[in-house]
Each structure stands twice: as structure tokens, then as C-alpha cells.
Amino acid sequence: MHKLTVKISPDGAKTTVGVSGLAGRSCTDVTKAIEKALGSTESDAKTAEFNQQAQVQQKQGGVS
Amino acid sequence: MSHVATVKVTIQDLDALRAACKAAGLEFREGQKTYRWWGTSVGDYPLPEGMTVADLGKCDHAIGIPGNDTSYEIGVVRRGTSYILAWDFYAGGKGLEKVAGKNCGRLVQAYSMQVASKAALKSGYRMTGTKTNADGSVEMVFVHA
């Protein structure tokens, strides 16, 4: 089970959308709908957990 | 956290804005074409982005304080597929700021909560908690159903 956290600034002007418990590109699919509904994405940071799947795929020789 | 995105909020969803008004103690005035403000531009502050002096006071809908005929109102001004919120904040907008928040922050925050909730629920998530932090930010947590 993965978790989605939405944090909204006090002035409401900026929102941070984060996913935990999902590795790889599937987490960006999850947040894209929310980001688009809210407005325009200013920055996008992928963490070590995101890169886990990419590294595993590279070792196995697979590409998603 | 595997992925974090920062989004600049723009007003796109009028249903969410209507719900946000209710949550913030404001009234969405459907189809009202003018909003209450000082009435004349004195040029002491920059205009809202996307608006000219001639646009001031005109709107597609308005937002106000229920039962209050003297406080300034917020103009909801359509620009393409989104909306600008315009208001006269001089002297707290004659009480508007107390309800809508500084720079309409409380209203915009309520709007963002509505939009994020709708999008998360549509994607198969359910809300498990909401908390307000000491700095006034709000955190909403969802898990995949």
C-alpha cells in the first residue's frame, strides 16, 4: 500500500505532492493527475526510492 | 518519499472554488459581473497579472462575505481556461482579509484542498487524515484504496 501526501502552503499558492512506497515511474503517474488539476508544476524531484527500480532494471538488462 | 512535485496553483475548477468558498465562510456570487472595491485606481500597487486598469471592478463571478454589504469583494475573472482572483486589499479590504486571509490565502488553500481531494479520490485514493501545521500549512494524506 503506498501513501500520497499533499501539502498546501499557508497562502495556498504552492502545493507539494509526494508519493512514498512506490518505486520507479509509477509514482509520477500517480501525481501527474493531481499536479495538472492544481496548476503548473514548477519543480519535480525524484528520490533514491524512485531510482531503485531503474537500477534494478539496468542490472537485469531490462527497460520499461 | 519517492517523488515530490511542487505546483503553482491556478484556479481552474469553479465547482472546487464554490466548495472552497463555503469551507472558508465566503459566498460565491454566481454571475455577478462587478466586485466591490475602492472604485478608482490610484496606481500605488501593481495590477493583478493579466489585468489592466480598465478591467478593475469587472468580473465573471464574485465572492463576498455573507450578509456583509460593505466589505470589498473578490472578483473571479476568466482568462482562457483559468481564472484570476482580483480584490482590493487596501486596509484589509474592509474586513475581507479577515475572512479570506492575507492575499486570499485561506480561500486559495481551501481551493487547493478541494482540487487535490477530488483528483486523489478519482485516482482511487481515500483520505486517511488532514492536519494543520504550526506555520499554517495543511497536509492531507491519502492511501490507495
mmCIF file of C-alpha atoms in Angstrom:
data_model
loop_
_atom_site.group_PDB
_atom_site.id
_atom_site.type_symbol
_atom_site.label_atom_id
_atom_site.label_comp_id
_atom_site.label_asym_id
_atom_site.label_seq_id
_atom_site.Cartn_x
_atom_site.Cartn_y
_atom_site.Cartn_z
ATOM 1 C CA MET A 1 0.000 0.000 0.000
ATOM 2 C CA HIS A 2 1.501 3.369 -0.925
ATOM 3 C CA LYS A 3 0.849 6.783 0.501
ATOM 4 C CA LEU A 4 0.139 10.103 -1.166
ATOM 5 C CA THR A 5 0.826 13.306 0.744
ATOM 6 C CA VAL A 6 -0.376 16.726 -0.381
ATOM 7 C CA LYS A 7 0.999 19.716 1.495
ATOM 8 C CA ILE A 8 -0.521 23.143 0.855
ATOM 9 C CA SER A 9 1.315 26.315 1.859
ATOM 10 C CA PRO A 10 -0.339 28.774 4.258
ATOM 11 C CA ASP A 11 -1.052 31.207 1.425
ATOM 12 C CA GLY A 12 -2.368 28.397 -0.758
ATOM 13 C CA ALA A 13 -0.161 29.441 -3.648
ATOM 14 C CA LYS A 14 2.105 26.390 -3.628
ATOM 15 C CA THR A 15 1.321 22.754 -3.192
ATOM 16 C CA THR A 16 3.756 19.875 -2.793
ATOM 17 C CA VAL A 17 2.630 16.440 -3.905
ATOM 18 C CA GLY A 18 4.619 13.417 -2.778
ATOM 19 C CA VAL A 19 4.336 9.671 -3.031
ATOM 20 C CA SER A 20 6.030 7.095 -0.842
ATOM 21 C CA GLY A 21 6.091 3.351 -1.095
ATOM 22 C CA LEU A 22 6.199 3.284 -4.869
ATOM 23 C CA ALA A 23 9.447 2.886 -6.728
ATOM 24 C CA GLY A 24 10.031 3.891 -10.305
ATOM 25 C CA ARG A 25 7.905 5.749 -12.782
ATOM 26 C CA SER A 26 4.577 4.550 -11.405
ATOM 27 C CA CYS A 27 4.772 7.231 -8.711
ATOM 28 C CA THR A 28 4.937 10.059 -11.250
ATOM 29 C CA ASP A 29 1.839 8.690 -12.954
ATOM 30 C CA VAL A 30 0.056 8.963 -9.613
ATOM 31 C CA THR A 31 0.925 12.597 -9.015
ATOM 32 C CA LYS A 32 0.511 13.873 -12.588
ATOM 33 C CA ALA A 33 -3.289 13.990 -12.391
ATOM 34 C CA ILE A 34 -3.159 15.945 -9.148
ATOM 35 C CA GLU A 35 -0.466 18.304 -10.397
ATOM 36 C CA LYS A 36 -2.434 19.037 -13.579
ATOM 37 C CA ALA A 37 -5.649 19.649 -11.654
ATOM 38 C CA LEU A 38 -3.879 22.064 -9.319
ATOM 39 C CA GLY A 39 -1.945 24.104 -11.847
ATOM 40 C CA SER A 40 1.565 24.186 -13.268
ATOM 41 C CA THR A 41 4.444 22.058 -11.984
ATOM 42 C CA GLU A 42 7.407 24.207 -11.011
ATOM 43 C CA SER A 43 9.790 21.529 -9.857
ATOM 44 C CA ASP A 44 9.956 17.782 -9.733
ATOM 45 C CA ALA A 45 12.400 15.813 -7.575
ATOM 46 C CA LYS A 46 12.828 12.096 -7.712
ATOM 47 C CA THR A 47 14.341 10.472 -4.692
ATOM 48 C CA ALA A 48 16.522 7.437 -4.135
ATOM 49 C CA GLU A 49 13.438 5.252 -3.855
ATOM 50 C CA PHE A 50 12.397 6.303 -7.373
ATOM 51 C CA ASN A 51 15.738 5.246 -8.790
ATOM 52 C CA GLN A 52 15.647 1.802 -7.191
ATOM 53 C CA GLN A 53 13.603 0.287 -9.963
ATOM 54 C CA ALA A 54 15.717 1.878 -12.688
ATOM 55 C CA GLN A 55 18.871 0.447 -11.168
ATOM 56 C CA VAL A 56 17.326 -2.996 -10.828
ATOM 57 C CA GLN A 57 16.233 -2.888 -14.460
ATOM 58 C CA GLN A 58 19.679 -1.855 -15.636
ATOM 59 C CA LYS A 59 21.269 -4.777 -13.815
ATOM 60 C CA GLN A 60 18.779 -7.138 -15.338
ATOM 61 C CA GLY A 61 19.177 -5.558 -18.791
ATOM 62 C CA GLY A 62 15.509 -4.535 -18.988
ATOM 63 C CA VAL A 63 13.971 -1.182 -19.983
ATOM 64 C CA SER A 64 10.449 -0.126 -19.075
ATOM 65 C CA MET B 1 9.179 9.688 -0.476
ATOM 66 C CA SER B 2 9.895 8.528 -3.986
ATOM 67 C CA HIS B 3 8.799 11.620 -5.854
ATOM 68 C CA VAL B 4 7.993 15.164 -4.850
ATOM 69 C CA ALA B 5 6.500 17.770 -7.161
ATOM 70 C CA THR B 6 5.890 21.444 -6.373
ATOM 71 C CA VAL B 7 2.940 23.011 -8.111
ATOM 72 C CA LYS B 8 1.975 26.652 -8.551
ATOM 73 C CA VAL B 9 -1.762 26.734 -8.054
ATOM 74 C CA THR B 10 -4.039 28.269 -10.658
ATOM 75 C CA ILE B 11 -7.820 28.488 -10.377
ATOM 76 C CA GLN B 12 -9.339 26.164 -12.976
ATOM 77 C CA ASP B 13 -12.231 24.415 -11.265
ATOM 78 C CA LEU B 14 -15.244 26.560 -10.392
ATOM 79 C CA ASP B 15 -17.002 23.738 -8.549
ATOM 80 C CA ALA B 16 -13.959 23.424 -6.305
ATOM 81 C CA LEU B 17 -13.919 27.206 -5.853
ATOM 82 C CA ARG B 18 -17.577 27.194 -4.846
ATOM 83 C CA ALA B 19 -16.895 24.467 -2.288
ATOM 84 C CA ALA B 20 -13.811 26.318 -1.062
ATOM 85 C CA CYS B 21 -15.861 29.479 -0.509
ATOM 86 C CA LYS B 22 -18.278 27.545 1.640
ATOM 87 C CA ALA B 23 -15.441 25.969 3.630
ATOM 88 C CA ALA B 24 -13.822 29.371 4.175
ATOM 89 C CA GLY B 25 -17.040 31.121 5.251
ATOM 90 C CA LEU B 26 -17.434 33.059 1.990
ATOM 91 C CA GLU B 27 -20.250 33.262 -0.521
ATOM 92 C CA PHE B 28 -19.798 32.536 -4.229
ATOM 93 C CA ARG B 29 -21.936 35.022 -6.149
ATOM 94 C CA GLU B 30 -22.638 33.291 -9.429
ATOM 95 C CA GLY B 31 -22.701 35.536 -12.484
ATOM 96 C CA GLN B 32 -22.132 38.778 -10.585
ATOM 97 C CA LYS B 33 -20.316 40.982 -13.087
ATOM 98 C CA THR B 34 -18.782 43.553 -10.770
ATOM 99 C CA TYR B 35 -16.930 43.269 -7.479
ATOM 100 C CA ARG B 36 -16.831 45.877 -4.737
ATOM 101 C CA TRP B 37 -13.538 47.792 -4.430
ATOM 102 C CA TRP B 38 -12.350 51.357 -3.843
ATOM 103 C CA GLY B 39 -13.624 52.288 -7.274
ATOM 104 C CA THR B 40 -10.634 54.147 -8.679
ATOM 105 C CA SER B 41 -7.098 53.011 -9.348
ATOM 106 C CA VAL B 42 -4.570 55.300 -7.664
ATOM 107 C CA GLY B 43 -1.592 53.394 -9.073
ATOM 108 C CA ASP B 44 0.083 52.656 -5.750
ATOM 109 C CA TYR B 45 0.237 48.890 -6.248
ATOM 110 C CA PRO B 46 0.900 46.690 -9.280
ATOM 111 C CA LEU B 47 -2.185 45.353 -11.013
ATOM 112 C CA PRO B 48 -3.014 41.644 -10.796
ATOM 113 C CA GLU B 49 -1.203 39.787 -13.558
ATOM 114 C CA GLY B 50 -3.355 39.672 -16.666
ATOM 115 C CA MET B 51 -5.453 42.719 -15.779
ATOM 116 C CA THR B 52 -5.459 46.327 -16.945
ATOM 117 C CA VAL B 53 -6.870 49.394 -15.202
ATOM 118 C CA ALA B 54 -9.948 49.119 -17.416
ATOM 119 C CA ASP B 55 -10.541 45.570 -16.099
ATOM 120 C CA LEU B 56 -10.661 46.598 -12.439
ATOM 121 C CA GLY B 57 -14.034 46.073 -10.802
ATOM 122 C CA LYS B 58 -15.272 43.765 -13.551
ATOM 123 C CA CYS B 59 -15.557 40.020 -13.232
ATOM 124 C CA ASP B 60 -17.380 36.882 -14.330
ATOM 125 C CA HIS B 61 -18.402 35.931 -10.785
ATOM 126 C CA ALA B 62 -17.779 37.456 -7.387
ATOM 127 C CA ILE B 63 -17.023 36.224 -3.878
ATOM 128 C CA GLY B 64 -18.071 38.056 -0.755
ATOM 129 C CA ILE B 65 -18.771 37.792 2.933
ATOM 130 C CA PRO B 66 -22.312 36.532 3.601
ATOM 131 C CA GLY B 67 -24.609 39.228 4.919
ATOM 132 C CA ASN B 68 -21.981 41.947 4.527
ATOM 133 C CA ASP B 69 -22.745 44.796 2.115
ATOM 134 C CA THR B 70 -19.750 46.957 2.869
ATOM 135 C CA SER B 71 -16.636 44.788 2.721
ATOM 136 C CA TYR B 72 -14.818 44.555 -0.556
ATOM 137 C CA GLU B 73 -15.413 41.528 -2.725
ATOM 138 C CA ILE B 74 -13.204 39.214 -4.751
ATOM 139 C CA GLY B 75 -13.651 39.247 -8.497
ATOM 140 C CA VAL B 76 -13.364 35.897 -10.272
ATOM 141 C CA VAL B 77 -12.076 36.877 -13.700
ATOM 142 C CA ARG B 78 -11.902 34.372 -16.520
ATOM 143 C CA ARG B 79 -8.710 34.291 -18.533
ATOM 144 C CA GLY B 80 -8.710 31.489 -21.078
ATOM 145 C CA THR B 81 -9.240 28.188 -19.285
ATOM 146 C CA SER B 82 -8.424 29.509 -15.833
ATOM 147 C CA TYR B 83 -9.456 32.331 -13.531
ATOM 148 C CA ILE B 84 -7.733 35.218 -11.790
ATOM 149 C CA LEU B 85 -8.837 36.295 -8.331
ATOM 150 C CA ALA B 86 -8.824 40.082 -8.070
ATOM 151 C CA TRP B 87 -9.533 42.142 -4.996
ATOM 152 C CA ASP B 88 -8.732 45.453 -3.364
ATOM 153 C CA PHE B 89 -6.647 44.644 -0.318
ATOM 154 C CA TYR B 90 -6.163 48.236 0.909
ATOM 155 C CA ALA B 91 -6.903 48.455 4.641
ATOM 156 C CA GLY B 92 -7.696 44.762 4.735
ATOM 157 C CA GLY B 93 -10.419 45.083 2.133
ATOM 158 C CA LYS B 94 -12.831 46.440 4.764
ATOM 159 C CA GLY B 95 -12.947 43.091 6.510
ATOM 160 C CA LEU B 96 -12.366 40.817 3.511
ATOM 161 C CA GLU B 97 -8.873 39.865 4.597
ATOM 162 C CA LYS B 98 -10.085 38.625 7.992
ATOM 163 C CA VAL B 99 -12.236 36.004 6.275
ATOM 164 C CA ALA B 100 -10.391 35.225 3.032
ATOM 165 C CA GLY B 101 -6.923 35.507 4.577
ATOM 166 C CA LYS B 102 -3.988 37.695 3.655
ATOM 167 C CA ASN B 103 -3.688 37.645 -0.138
ATOM 168 C CA CYS B 104 -6.813 35.429 -0.106
ATOM 169 C CA GLY B 105 -4.557 32.710 1.238
ATOM 170 C CA ARG B 106 -7.233 30.954 3.251
ATOM 171 C CA LEU B 107 -9.538 30.784 0.248
ATOM 172 C CA VAL B 108 -6.820 29.565 -2.127
ATOM 173 C CA GLN B 109 -5.685 26.982 0.402
ATOM 174 C CA ALA B 110 -9.262 25.708 0.718
ATOM 175 C CA TYR B 111 -9.465 25.596 -3.082
ATOM 176 C CA SER B 112 -6.276 23.533 -3.319
ATOM 177 C CA MET B 113 -7.623 21.108 -0.725
ATOM 178 C CA GLN B 114 -10.797 20.630 -2.749
ATOM 179 C CA VAL B 115 -8.934 20.079 -6.019
ATOM 180 C CA ALA B 116 -6.349 17.713 -4.544
ATOM 181 C CA SER B 117 -9.031 15.665 -2.789
ATOM 182 C CA LYS B 118 -11.119 15.360 -5.944
ATOM 183 C CA ALA B 119 -8.141 14.283 -8.042
ATOM 184 C CA ALA B 120 -6.889 11.800 -5.439
ATOM 185 C CA LEU B 121 -10.325 10.216 -4.985
ATOM 186 C CA LYS B 122 -10.738 9.978 -8.755
ATOM 187 C CA SER B 123 -7.409 8.130 -8.905
ATOM 188 C CA GLY B 124 -8.611 5.539 -6.414
ATOM 189 C CA TYR B 125 -7.238 7.012 -3.196
ATOM 190 C CA ARG B 126 -9.027 7.556 0.083
ATOM 191 C CA MET B 127 -8.152 10.250 2.604
ATOM 192 C CA THR B 128 -6.788 8.983 5.904
ATOM 193 C CA GLY B 129 -6.004 12.263 7.602
ATOM 194 C CA THR B 130 -5.617 16.026 7.458
ATOM 195 C CA LYS B 131 -3.594 18.207 9.768
ATOM 196 C CA THR B 132 -2.792 21.886 10.031
ATOM 197 C CA ASN B 133 0.831 22.626 10.879
ATOM 198 C CA ALA B 134 2.069 25.420 13.149
ATOM 199 C CA ASP B 135 3.066 27.529 10.137
ATOM 200 C CA GLY B 136 -0.466 27.334 8.734
ATOM 201 C CA SER B 137 0.295 24.791 6.019
ATOM 202 C CA VAL B 138 -2.125 21.889 5.639
ATOM 203 C CA GLU B 139 -1.161 18.280 4.997
ATOM 204 C CA MET B 140 -3.562 15.768 3.538
ATOM 205 C CA VAL B 141 -2.686 12.066 3.474
ATOM 206 C CA PHE B 142 -4.250 9.504 1.170
ATOM 207 C CA VAL B 143 -3.699 5.795 0.692
ATOM 208 C CA HIS B 144 -4.528 3.770 -2.362
ATOM 209 C CA ALA B 145 -7.839 2.010 -1.802
#
